[in-house]
Amino acid sequence: MASSAPFDIMRVRQDFPILSQRVYDKPLVYFDSAASAQKPRAVIDAIKHTYETEYANVHRGVHYMSQKTTDAMEGAREKIRSFINAVSEREIIFVRGATEGINLVADCWGRQNLKPGDEIILSQLEHHSNIVPWQLIAERTGAVIKVVPVNDAGELEMDGYEALLGDRTAMVALTHVSNALGTITPMAEIIRLAHAQGVPVLVDGCQAIPHIPVDVQALDADFYVFSGHKLYGPSGIGVLYGKETLLNAMPPYQGGGEMIDLVTFEKTTYADLPFKFEAGTPHIAGAIALGAAIDYLTGLGLEKIAAHEDDLLAYGTEQLGKINSLRFVGTAAEKTAILSFVLDDVHPHDIGTILDREGVAVRTGHHCAQPIMERYDIAATVRASIGLYNTRDEIDVLVKALGRVQEIFGS
Ligand code: 7TS
């Protein structure tokens, strides 16, 4: 239940033990949540609680402890179902993260459905995780990749998208929010246009799910993937949502325990959803702690989190915008949580190193999204990514530290 309390940022920060650390004798200013978010005490406690009080293997023990652990894990699955408004828990597959979720769909759906000449639509905004799995299956099946272009602001060119959609399109796989630029793509419209041609859509929701409420039924997404660690949960756990009819029709991904119904050397039959896609012992504590992360976020209130982050994005855009030699990369009208930029003549890695010495953690590089760097003819950016625990004061620290960079480089 969302609380009616106001969003008290200084109180919220106390929920994150790591944020009280100092680095190089300066307060840690963490602007790298797009790479991985820090964990609230509730998530850390859930992991500890699991191993201390309710841990055994799941789904296979008749004994008390196994039953208790299974209940906790399946309880987490239900929390995730509710969080993204899926119809059924059978549509929630636990995977290692977004990367594994996309590989699973590319491989299992692709093996069964792709023919030579079929087209898979991606965009210039994609993270490598939503490019390479499709290239691998395209190589195996003779399918072809088509790419939606992006305008100077970092928005998808919707005319270009519509022009690519056609008889040969077999799959659309697009990001909901760009990790390198922060662009929010018009996903409901993207899906509506694809469905008008009978084409399914996979949404890479990694960067969307921590910042904007996601309703897979309202979007009518066919597949939606995200990673737990960007949603303030543990690493090594993530979610693949898929419509039940699509998941049912797909062959399994990996073989092993948990995913079978009956095994003989002549023939094996598979378990029902979601277990058909969950071979082997899962990340039990991770799944339970991801459920705790969702409880924590809904407790704070998703709207309040989004409003706080939008305020920081606006404030950061304004304050960084005052720096003469700074150029933003990605200025989409619809944007969330990411300030990506370059400074004239200073290499992003040098900027990152100087910021680090000021206690400010940012990511520099191509952000595993080389095609969008190529689109802007740059090798790298500095990316300050915003989490629910960041403050306006921290933006000021970032601006001051960038002043230090300018001093050193005389720009
Ligand atoms: N898709 C998007 C949009 C991402 O931002 C990332 C990770 C992934 C997929 C892959 O997620 P994983 O959890 O399976 O690795 N993005 C980043 C980033 O921006 N910096 O570090 C990881």
XYZ file of C-alpha atoms and ligand atoms in Angstrom:
433
model
C 0.000 0.000 0.000
C 1.326 3.413 -0.932
C 1.696 5.608 2.102
C 0.122 9.041 2.224
C 3.293 10.459 3.826
C 5.183 13.067 1.794
C 8.414 12.010 0.097
C 10.917 12.894 2.803
C 14.186 12.483 0.942
C 16.450 12.704 3.975
C 14.420 9.973 5.677
C 14.404 7.856 2.543
C 18.182 8.122 2.258
C 18.517 6.539 5.694
C 16.978 3.383 4.253
C 20.129 2.917 2.125
C 23.088 2.026 4.383
C 25.720 2.455 1.659
C 24.825 6.114 1.126
C 26.344 7.150 4.445
C 29.791 6.065 3.254
C 32.553 8.501 2.459
C 34.910 7.999 -0.471
C 38.264 9.810 -0.552
C 36.970 11.438 2.624
C 34.032 12.999 0.769
C 30.376 12.004 0.985
C 29.506 9.396 -1.643
C 27.385 10.990 -4.373
C 25.976 8.079 -6.330
C 24.849 8.970 -9.828
C 25.178 5.500 -11.371
C 21.826 3.906 -10.599
C 21.209 3.134 -14.278
C 24.117 0.703 -14.083
C 22.913 -0.709 -10.768
C 20.842 0.807 -7.980
C 21.818 0.752 -4.313
C 19.788 -1.448 -1.958
C 17.460 -0.390 0.813
C 17.701 -2.072 4.207
C 14.437 -3.925 3.433
C 16.134 -5.790 0.577
C 19.295 -6.529 2.537
C 17.157 -7.776 5.445
C 15.092 -9.989 3.155
C 18.247 -11.764 1.981
C 19.470 -12.175 5.564
C 16.029 -13.288 6.735
C 15.820 -15.903 3.990
C 19.138 -17.534 4.822
C 18.583 -17.268 8.558
C 14.992 -18.414 8.851
C 13.362 -19.838 5.742
C 15.830 -21.442 3.442
C 15.676 -24.760 1.611
C 15.347 -25.754 -2.026
C 11.988 -24.877 -3.531
C 9.152 -26.735 -5.279
C 10.424 -30.170 -4.429
C 10.460 -30.771 -0.722
C 7.577 -32.129 1.301
C 9.279 -30.835 4.410
C 8.302 -27.749 6.351
C 11.292 -25.594 5.416
C 11.030 -26.263 1.705
C 7.339 -25.441 1.810
C 7.978 -22.213 3.652
C 10.685 -21.138 1.191
C 8.508 -22.058 -1.772
C 5.692 -19.949 -0.358
C 8.041 -16.980 0.048
C 9.360 -17.316 -3.488
C 5.930 -17.747 -5.035
C 4.759 -14.806 -2.931
C 7.455 -12.722 -4.634
C 6.239 -13.889 -8.042
C 2.747 -12.679 -7.145
C 4.151 -9.283 -6.044
C 5.849 -8.932 -9.419
C 2.680 -9.964 -11.259
C 0.741 -7.313 -9.421
C 3.498 -4.685 -9.863
C 3.361 -4.930 -13.678
C -0.314 -5.952 -13.783
C 0.180 -9.255 -15.595
C -2.908 -11.449 -15.862
C -1.350 -14.512 -14.294
C 1.671 -15.639 -12.282
C 2.268 -18.165 -15.041
C 3.422 -15.217 -17.150
C 6.207 -14.246 -14.726
C 9.423 -16.145 -15.460
C 12.389 -15.687 -13.135
C 15.608 -15.231 -15.095
C 19.081 -13.919 -14.233
C 18.317 -10.492 -15.627
C 17.162 -8.611 -18.698
C 20.004 -10.067 -20.741
C 18.890 -13.618 -20.078
C 15.245 -12.702 -20.664
C 15.978 -11.304 -24.116
C 18.217 -14.240 -25.019
C 15.457 -16.609 -23.944
C 12.864 -14.980 -26.190
C 15.233 -14.518 -29.148
C 16.262 -18.153 -28.901
C 13.008 -19.948 -28.042
C 10.558 -17.756 -29.927
C 13.028 -17.164 -32.769
C 13.932 -20.827 -33.340
C 10.289 -21.636 -33.763
C 9.059 -18.642 -35.711
C 11.828 -17.036 -37.778
C 12.361 -17.932 -41.450
C 14.947 -16.659 -43.940
C 14.112 -13.095 -44.950
C 11.952 -12.400 -41.882
C 12.690 -9.029 -40.347
C 13.379 -8.108 -36.718
C 12.971 -4.408 -35.943
C 15.381 -2.870 -33.404
C 16.404 0.767 -32.930
C 19.546 2.853 -32.665
C 18.740 3.316 -28.975
C 19.173 -0.332 -27.994
C 21.533 -1.647 -25.344
C 23.785 -4.387 -26.723
C 21.641 -6.877 -24.777
C 18.768 -6.105 -27.127
C 20.912 -6.324 -30.259
C 23.308 -9.248 -30.007
C 20.767 -11.976 -29.050
C 18.773 -11.021 -32.158
C 21.889 -11.110 -34.313
C 22.666 -14.599 -33.022
C 19.216 -15.938 -33.887
C 19.202 -14.049 -37.203
C 22.435 -15.824 -38.154
C 20.875 -19.177 -37.348
C 17.567 -18.608 -39.119
C 18.389 -16.285 -42.020
C 16.304 -13.464 -40.521
C 17.385 -9.870 -41.083
C 17.731 -6.938 -38.618
C 16.142 -3.571 -39.455
C 16.915 -0.458 -37.420
C 14.614 2.430 -36.485
C 16.540 5.709 -36.740
C 16.721 8.335 -34.014
C 16.516 12.134 -34.460
C 19.002 14.674 -33.081
C 17.135 14.889 -29.777
C 17.393 11.132 -29.295
C 13.765 10.317 -30.078
C 12.672 7.407 -32.244
C 11.630 8.532 -35.704
C 8.129 7.133 -35.725
C 7.740 7.668 -39.498
C 10.848 5.584 -39.964
C 9.394 2.915 -37.708
C 6.120 2.786 -39.615
C 7.997 2.604 -42.903
C 9.919 -0.455 -41.642
C 6.817 -2.303 -40.439
C 5.587 -4.554 -43.216
C 4.740 -8.047 -44.414
C 8.213 -9.338 -43.631
C 8.321 -8.006 -40.068
C 8.286 -10.908 -37.628
C 9.261 -9.218 -34.353
C 9.716 -5.743 -32.906
C 12.175 -5.527 -29.980
C 12.602 -2.013 -28.582
C 13.659 -0.310 -25.407
C 11.122 1.486 -23.220
C 13.778 3.910 -21.933
C 17.243 4.413 -23.423
C 20.025 3.694 -20.929
C 22.435 6.050 -22.693
C 20.115 9.052 -23.226
C 17.073 8.592 -20.985
C 14.597 8.881 -23.872
C 11.181 7.380 -23.080
C 9.868 5.738 -26.247
C 6.147 5.924 -27.098
C 5.702 2.254 -26.292
C 1.902 2.023 -26.346
C 1.879 3.518 -29.849
C 4.800 1.332 -30.982
C 2.902 -1.757 -29.862
C -0.395 -0.601 -31.379
C 1.261 -0.121 -34.791
C 3.017 -3.509 -34.620
C -0.140 -5.327 -33.590
C -2.031 -3.722 -36.484
C 0.337 -5.798 -38.670
C 0.039 -8.876 -36.456
C 3.617 -8.489 -35.157
C 4.572 -9.254 -31.531
C 6.652 -6.794 -29.471
C 9.350 -7.410 -26.890
C 9.946 -4.432 -24.608
C 13.319 -3.981 -22.925
C 12.047 -2.395 -19.723
C 15.329 -2.362 -17.790
C 15.541 1.418 -17.474
C 11.809 2.097 -17.452
C 10.697 -0.066 -14.555
C 12.576 1.884 -11.834
C 11.128 5.210 -12.969
C 7.707 4.870 -14.562
C 4.716 2.731 -13.600
C 4.458 -0.191 -16.012
C 1.197 -1.956 -16.854
C 1.826 -4.763 -19.327
C -1.868 -5.178 -20.058
C -2.439 -1.477 -20.755
C 0.651 -1.509 -23.008
C -0.463 -4.828 -24.506
C 3.228 -5.900 -24.497
C 3.869 -9.452 -25.675
C 7.142 -9.735 -23.776
C 8.553 -7.353 -21.142
C 11.954 -7.865 -19.521
C 13.787 -6.199 -16.645
C 16.587 -6.767 -14.135
C 16.124 -6.838 -10.373
C 19.334 -4.962 -9.595
C 18.222 -1.767 -11.318
C 14.963 -1.895 -9.356
C 16.767 -1.693 -5.984
C 16.730 -5.505 -5.730
C 19.597 -8.012 -5.902
C 21.716 -8.770 -8.949
C 21.406 -12.205 -10.538
C 17.607 -12.079 -10.639
C 15.305 -10.586 -13.233
C 11.957 -11.053 -14.862
C 10.664 -12.104 -18.222
C 6.983 -11.363 -18.618
C 5.326 -13.054 -21.588
C 1.738 -13.520 -22.640
C 0.694 -17.004 -21.616
C -0.328 -18.087 -25.136
C 3.075 -17.083 -26.542
C 5.061 -18.692 -23.705
C 3.014 -21.879 -23.962
C 3.753 -22.197 -27.660
C 7.529 -21.746 -27.201
C 9.965 -24.635 -26.673
C 11.936 -24.642 -23.392
C 15.175 -22.662 -23.087
C 17.348 -24.887 -20.936
C 16.794 -28.463 -19.845
C 17.166 -29.715 -16.307
C 15.397 -30.169 -13.042
C 12.310 -28.138 -12.196
C 11.245 -27.678 -15.850
C 10.031 -31.220 -16.470
C 6.831 -33.142 -15.970
C 8.031 -36.686 -16.740
C 11.453 -37.830 -17.937
C 12.246 -41.088 -19.653
C 15.060 -41.787 -22.097
C 12.446 -42.103 -24.839
C 10.590 -38.853 -24.207
C 10.394 -35.992 -21.742
C 7.350 -33.864 -21.127
C 7.659 -30.386 -19.713
C 6.281 -28.668 -16.672
C 3.591 -26.032 -16.982
C 4.340 -22.317 -16.926
C 6.236 -20.672 -15.412
C 8.446 -23.639 -14.463
C 8.945 -24.792 -18.055
C 11.419 -21.902 -18.410
C 13.045 -22.190 -14.992
C 15.463 -25.119 -15.265
C 17.601 -25.783 -12.202
C 17.608 -24.335 -8.709
C 16.661 -20.677 -9.020
C 18.107 -17.639 -7.246
C 15.762 -18.218 -4.311
C 16.908 -15.442 -1.979
C 17.195 -13.095 -4.947
C 13.605 -13.641 -5.993
C 12.358 -13.157 -2.430
C 14.429 -9.983 -2.020
C 13.143 -8.633 -5.344
C 9.679 -9.021 -3.865
C 10.895 -7.003 -0.857
C 12.199 -4.280 -3.224
C 8.773 -4.046 -4.817
C 7.111 -3.794 -1.406
C 9.550 -1.030 -0.508
C 8.903 0.946 -3.702
C 5.133 0.643 -3.535
C 5.368 1.649 0.119
C 7.137 4.873 -0.880
C 4.674 5.403 -3.721
C 5.668 5.135 -7.374
C 4.160 8.510 -8.260
C 6.112 10.233 -5.507
C 9.338 8.590 -6.646
C 8.691 9.651 -10.248
C 7.861 13.231 -9.214
C 11.050 13.456 -7.128
C 13.201 12.093 -9.960
C 11.551 14.374 -12.530
C 12.320 17.352 -10.315
C 15.975 16.295 -10.122
C 16.140 15.765 -13.888
C 14.728 19.253 -14.505
C 17.028 20.821 -11.903
C 20.056 18.945 -13.244
C 19.254 19.920 -16.834
C 18.988 23.558 -15.777
C 22.153 23.620 -13.654
C 24.396 21.609 -15.975
C 22.980 23.603 -18.884
C 24.687 26.696 -17.453
C 28.121 25.179 -18.076
C 29.333 26.716 -21.346
C 31.396 23.884 -22.707
C 28.820 21.214 -21.794
C 26.683 19.607 -24.476
C 23.839 17.252 -23.578
C 23.551 14.067 -25.604
C 19.864 13.199 -25.597
C 17.345 16.000 -25.207
C 14.113 14.142 -25.889
C 10.870 15.828 -24.839
C 9.946 12.625 -22.989
C 12.888 11.736 -20.798
C 13.677 10.205 -17.441
C 16.478 10.037 -14.904
C 19.525 10.372 -17.171
C 21.884 13.293 -17.816
C 24.276 12.248 -20.561
C 26.776 14.834 -21.753
C 30.174 15.701 -23.146
C 32.473 18.619 -22.316
C 34.416 20.265 -25.139
C 37.855 18.757 -25.585
C 37.855 16.726 -22.375
C 37.677 12.965 -22.645
C 34.740 11.484 -20.675
C 37.075 9.072 -18.874
C 39.145 11.992 -17.591
C 35.961 13.695 -16.421
C 34.826 10.512 -14.680
C 38.168 10.153 -12.925
C 38.163 13.734 -11.630
C 34.520 13.457 -10.515
C 35.381 10.234 -8.711
C 38.028 12.065 -6.666
C 35.297 14.481 -5.604
C 33.222 11.537 -4.388
C 30.894 11.618 -7.394
C 30.187 8.271 -9.089
C 29.132 8.546 -12.738
C 29.467 6.185 -15.650
C 31.610 7.094 -18.622
C 31.922 5.249 -21.913
C 29.549 3.955 -24.542
C 27.173 2.475 -21.951
C 26.903 -0.799 -23.919
C 25.029 1.162 -26.561
C 27.630 1.728 -29.267
C 25.129 2.272 -32.125
C 23.698 5.384 -30.454
C 27.215 6.737 -29.861
C 27.909 6.187 -33.543
C 24.663 8.014 -34.374
C 26.106 11.123 -32.675
C 29.604 10.453 -33.962
C 31.099 10.256 -30.469
C 32.900 7.457 -28.663
C 31.573 8.077 -25.191
C 29.589 10.314 -22.856
C 29.538 11.059 -19.156
C 26.296 9.718 -17.730
C 24.869 10.880 -14.424
C 21.869 8.682 -13.718
C 19.345 9.539 -11.041
C 17.903 7.237 -8.397
C 15.125 7.813 -5.895
C 17.687 8.674 -3.182
C 19.460 11.518 -5.013
C 19.062 15.142 -3.970
C 19.317 18.647 -5.417
C 22.362 19.174 -3.200
C 24.063 16.272 -4.942
C 23.363 17.884 -8.329
C 25.121 20.983 -6.946
C 28.096 18.820 -5.923
C 28.201 17.411 -9.472
C 28.138 20.910 -10.987
C 30.909 22.070 -8.659
C 33.006 19.004 -9.476
C 32.557 19.741 -13.199
C 33.879 23.221 -12.446
C 36.975 21.512 -11.059
C 37.311 19.565 -14.338
C 37.180 22.850 -16.253
C 39.829 24.354 -13.977
C 42.164 21.428 -14.553
C 41.670 21.405 -18.310
C 41.426 25.160 -18.627
C 38.219 24.935 -20.656
N 18.730 -3.198 -21.400
C 18.968 -1.958 -20.969
C 18.152 -0.815 -21.494
C 19.961 -1.745 -20.008
O 20.176 -0.508 -19.562
C 20.724 -2.845 -19.530
C 21.851 -2.659 -18.553
C 20.404 -4.119 -20.003
C 19.418 -4.255 -20.952
C 21.096 -5.339 -19.499
O 20.780 -5.557 -18.177
P 21.479 -6.712 -17.313
O 21.007 -6.476 -15.935
O 21.019 -8.008 -17.882
O 22.965 -6.501 -17.477
N 22.413 -1.374 -18.568
C 23.555 -0.967 -17.972
C 23.968 0.367 -17.975
O 23.356 1.276 -18.531
N 25.142 0.456 -17.317
O 25.455 -0.763 -16.855
C 24.486 -1.657 -17.254
